């Protein structure tokens, strides 16, 4: 069977926004090495899989992707299979025993050696089958990225690693301890991303609120400077850890026109006993004090959180406390995971595991509360005027796709915008539109009619 050109490379990305940045770095390095990038994996001669291994389902997805590409290789439809990222970093050379026909494994690294090794393999040269990364990745300039997001926004990593000791989490063992990227490096990257067309920068890290403490700085120092980058519309903060929150940030959230009135703060749970077992501390009373202050200081705040249900020892009373917290604060932008016992974590050895069926049922109950609140919040916007940052041009149905300041790209909801006077929305990615909400779809996304376009500098 005809084999595709091995210098024609496609990348399969799995995992979170932080891992997406790694995927973009890999793509950038491969392009620099003279490889040709294609989005069509079926046409490629080489496939790179950037894996995720945060929890069991993510690991299973990564392993399934590897198996699928190896099957294509056995069938003669593919020349080279390369596996990189978190799964390799976590299990290291054990993966070679599980997948002996993978051509190249690479730990998390600067990716230059990965790209050059792929180039050598494509040219028929012999290379080591396993590339080790540094003991701890340097928090410095990361190199050119080939962006995989719509041109309207980009993710910007502000630090690497995490110093927290959450009993369920594998991240410190995969990504290492916290290292802040220097502010001048972040600002230079921000300017490049905006120059490439990004109107919104989404700040990501394992713990964004910890940024700067190893540099003698605080997160508000960074955000205030980022918000002044010419051409930027919004800067948005994700992964804010609730402990020791930098309250100097709230005036920026409330008052700065380029700082999104949005905060992603994963609280995981509301029960003090569950949080204690998670090694996170705090509890419902502490969460309520924090939320009260947040909404007092930033009344229009859109607060997103992530929850973990089914943790060992979680009771019905614990779940009820969590549900009550969600209802009392009308939290509508909520992600919910079911606990996954991960070898090597402290919680793996805990007794009183919640049966999977019960944990899934509890997740469903949390989602029911979330969806009811989300539906009410979105329907209350009908008839109101909103701003929408366009991410995708109009498709065959004539509607553009974008998001509001209250919704993080790739995490929350979208807005479908039609032209109020024409059959086809002509707005391009990066345009900021004024629109009137006409309704919602079955997934609670907004359906809106364009009034006018506005350009902000």
Coordinates of N, CA and C in Angstrom, one line a residue, residues 17-18 153-159 186 190 200-209 222-223 226 234-240 259-260 262-264 408-409:
X17 N -5.6 23.2 28.2 CA -5.0 24.4 27.4 C -3.5 24.5 27.7
X18 N -3.0 24.1 28.8 CA -1.6 24.1 29.1 C -0.9 23.1 28.1
X153 N -8.0 34.6 19.8 CA -7.5 34.4 21.1 C -6.3 33.5 21.1
X154 N -5.6 33.5 22.2 CA -4.5 32.6 22.4 C -4.3 32.4 23.9
X155 N -3.8 31.2 24.2 CA -3.4 30.9 25.6 C -2.0 31.3 25.9
X156 N -1.8 31.9 27.1 CA -0.5 32.4 27.5 C -0.1 31.8 28.8
X157 N 0.9 30.9 28.8 CA 1.4 30.3 30.1 C 2.2 31.2 30.8
X158 N 1.9 31.4 32.1 CA 2.7 32.3 33.0 C 3.6 31.6 34.0
X159 N 3.4 30.3 34.1 CA 4.3 29.6 35.0 C 4.2 28.1 34.7
X186 N 7.0 37.1 29.6 CA 5.6 37.0 29.4 C 5.1 38.1 28.5
X190 N 3.3 38.0 24.9 CA 1.9 38.6 24.8 C 1.9 39.6 23.6
X200 N -7.7 38.4 22.6 CA -7.8 38.0 23.9 C -6.7 37.1 24.3
X201 N -6.1 37.3 25.5 CA -5.1 36.4 26.0 C -5.7 35.7 27.2
X202 N -5.6 34.4 27.2 CA -6.1 33.6 28.3 C -4.9 33.0 29.1
X203 N -4.8 33.5 30.3 CA -3.6 33.2 31.2 C -3.8 31.8 31.8
X204 N -2.9 30.9 31.6 CA -3.0 29.6 32.2 C -1.7 29.2 33.0
X205 N -1.9 28.4 33.9 CA -0.8 27.8 34.7 C -1.4 26.7 35.6
X206 N -0.5 26.0 36.3 CA -1.0 25.0 37.2 C -1.7 25.7 38.4
X207 N -1.1 26.8 38.8 CA -1.7 27.7 39.9 C -1.3 29.1 39.5
X208 N -2.2 29.8 38.8 CA -1.9 31.2 38.3 C -1.7 32.2 39.4
X209 N -2.4 32.0 40.6 CA -2.3 33.0 41.6 C -1.0 32.9 42.4
X222 N 1.6 41.7 37.1 CA 1.6 41.1 35.8 C 0.4 41.5 35.0
X223 N -0.8 41.3 35.5 CA -2.0 41.5 34.8 C -2.2 43.0 34.4
X226 N 0.1 43.5 31.4 CA -0.5 42.8 30.2 C -1.7 43.5 29.7
X234 N -9.1 41.8 25.7 CA -9.3 41.3 27.1 C -8.1 40.4 27.5
X235 N -7.8 40.4 28.8 CA -6.9 39.4 29.4 C -7.8 38.7 30.4
X236 N -7.7 37.4 30.4 CA -8.6 36.5 31.2 C -7.7 35.6 32.0
X237 N -8.1 35.4 33.3 CA -7.4 34.6 34.2 C -8.0 33.3 34.5
X238 N -7.2 32.2 34.3 CA -7.7 30.8 34.6 C -6.8 30.2 35.7
X239 N -7.4 29.2 36.3 CA -6.6 28.4 37.3 C -6.2 29.2 38.5
X240 N -7.0 30.0 39.1 CA -6.7 30.7 40.3 C -7.0 29.8 41.5
X259 N -9.4 44.0 31.4 CA -9.3 42.8 32.3 C -10.7 42.2 32.4
X260 N -10.9 41.0 31.9 CA -12.2 40.4 31.9 C -12.7 40.3 33.3
X262 N -14.0 38.1 35.0 CA -14.1 36.7 35.0 C -13.0 36.1 35.8
X263 N -13.3 35.0 36.5 CA -12.3 34.3 37.3 C -12.6 32.8 37.3
X264 N -11.6 32.1 36.9 CA -11.7 30.6 37.0 C -11.0 30.2 38.3
X408 N -15.2 31.8 28.9 CA -13.8 31.6 28.5 C -13.8 30.7 27.3
X409 N -13.0 31.0 26.3 CA -13.0 30.1 25.1 C -12.5 28.7 25.5

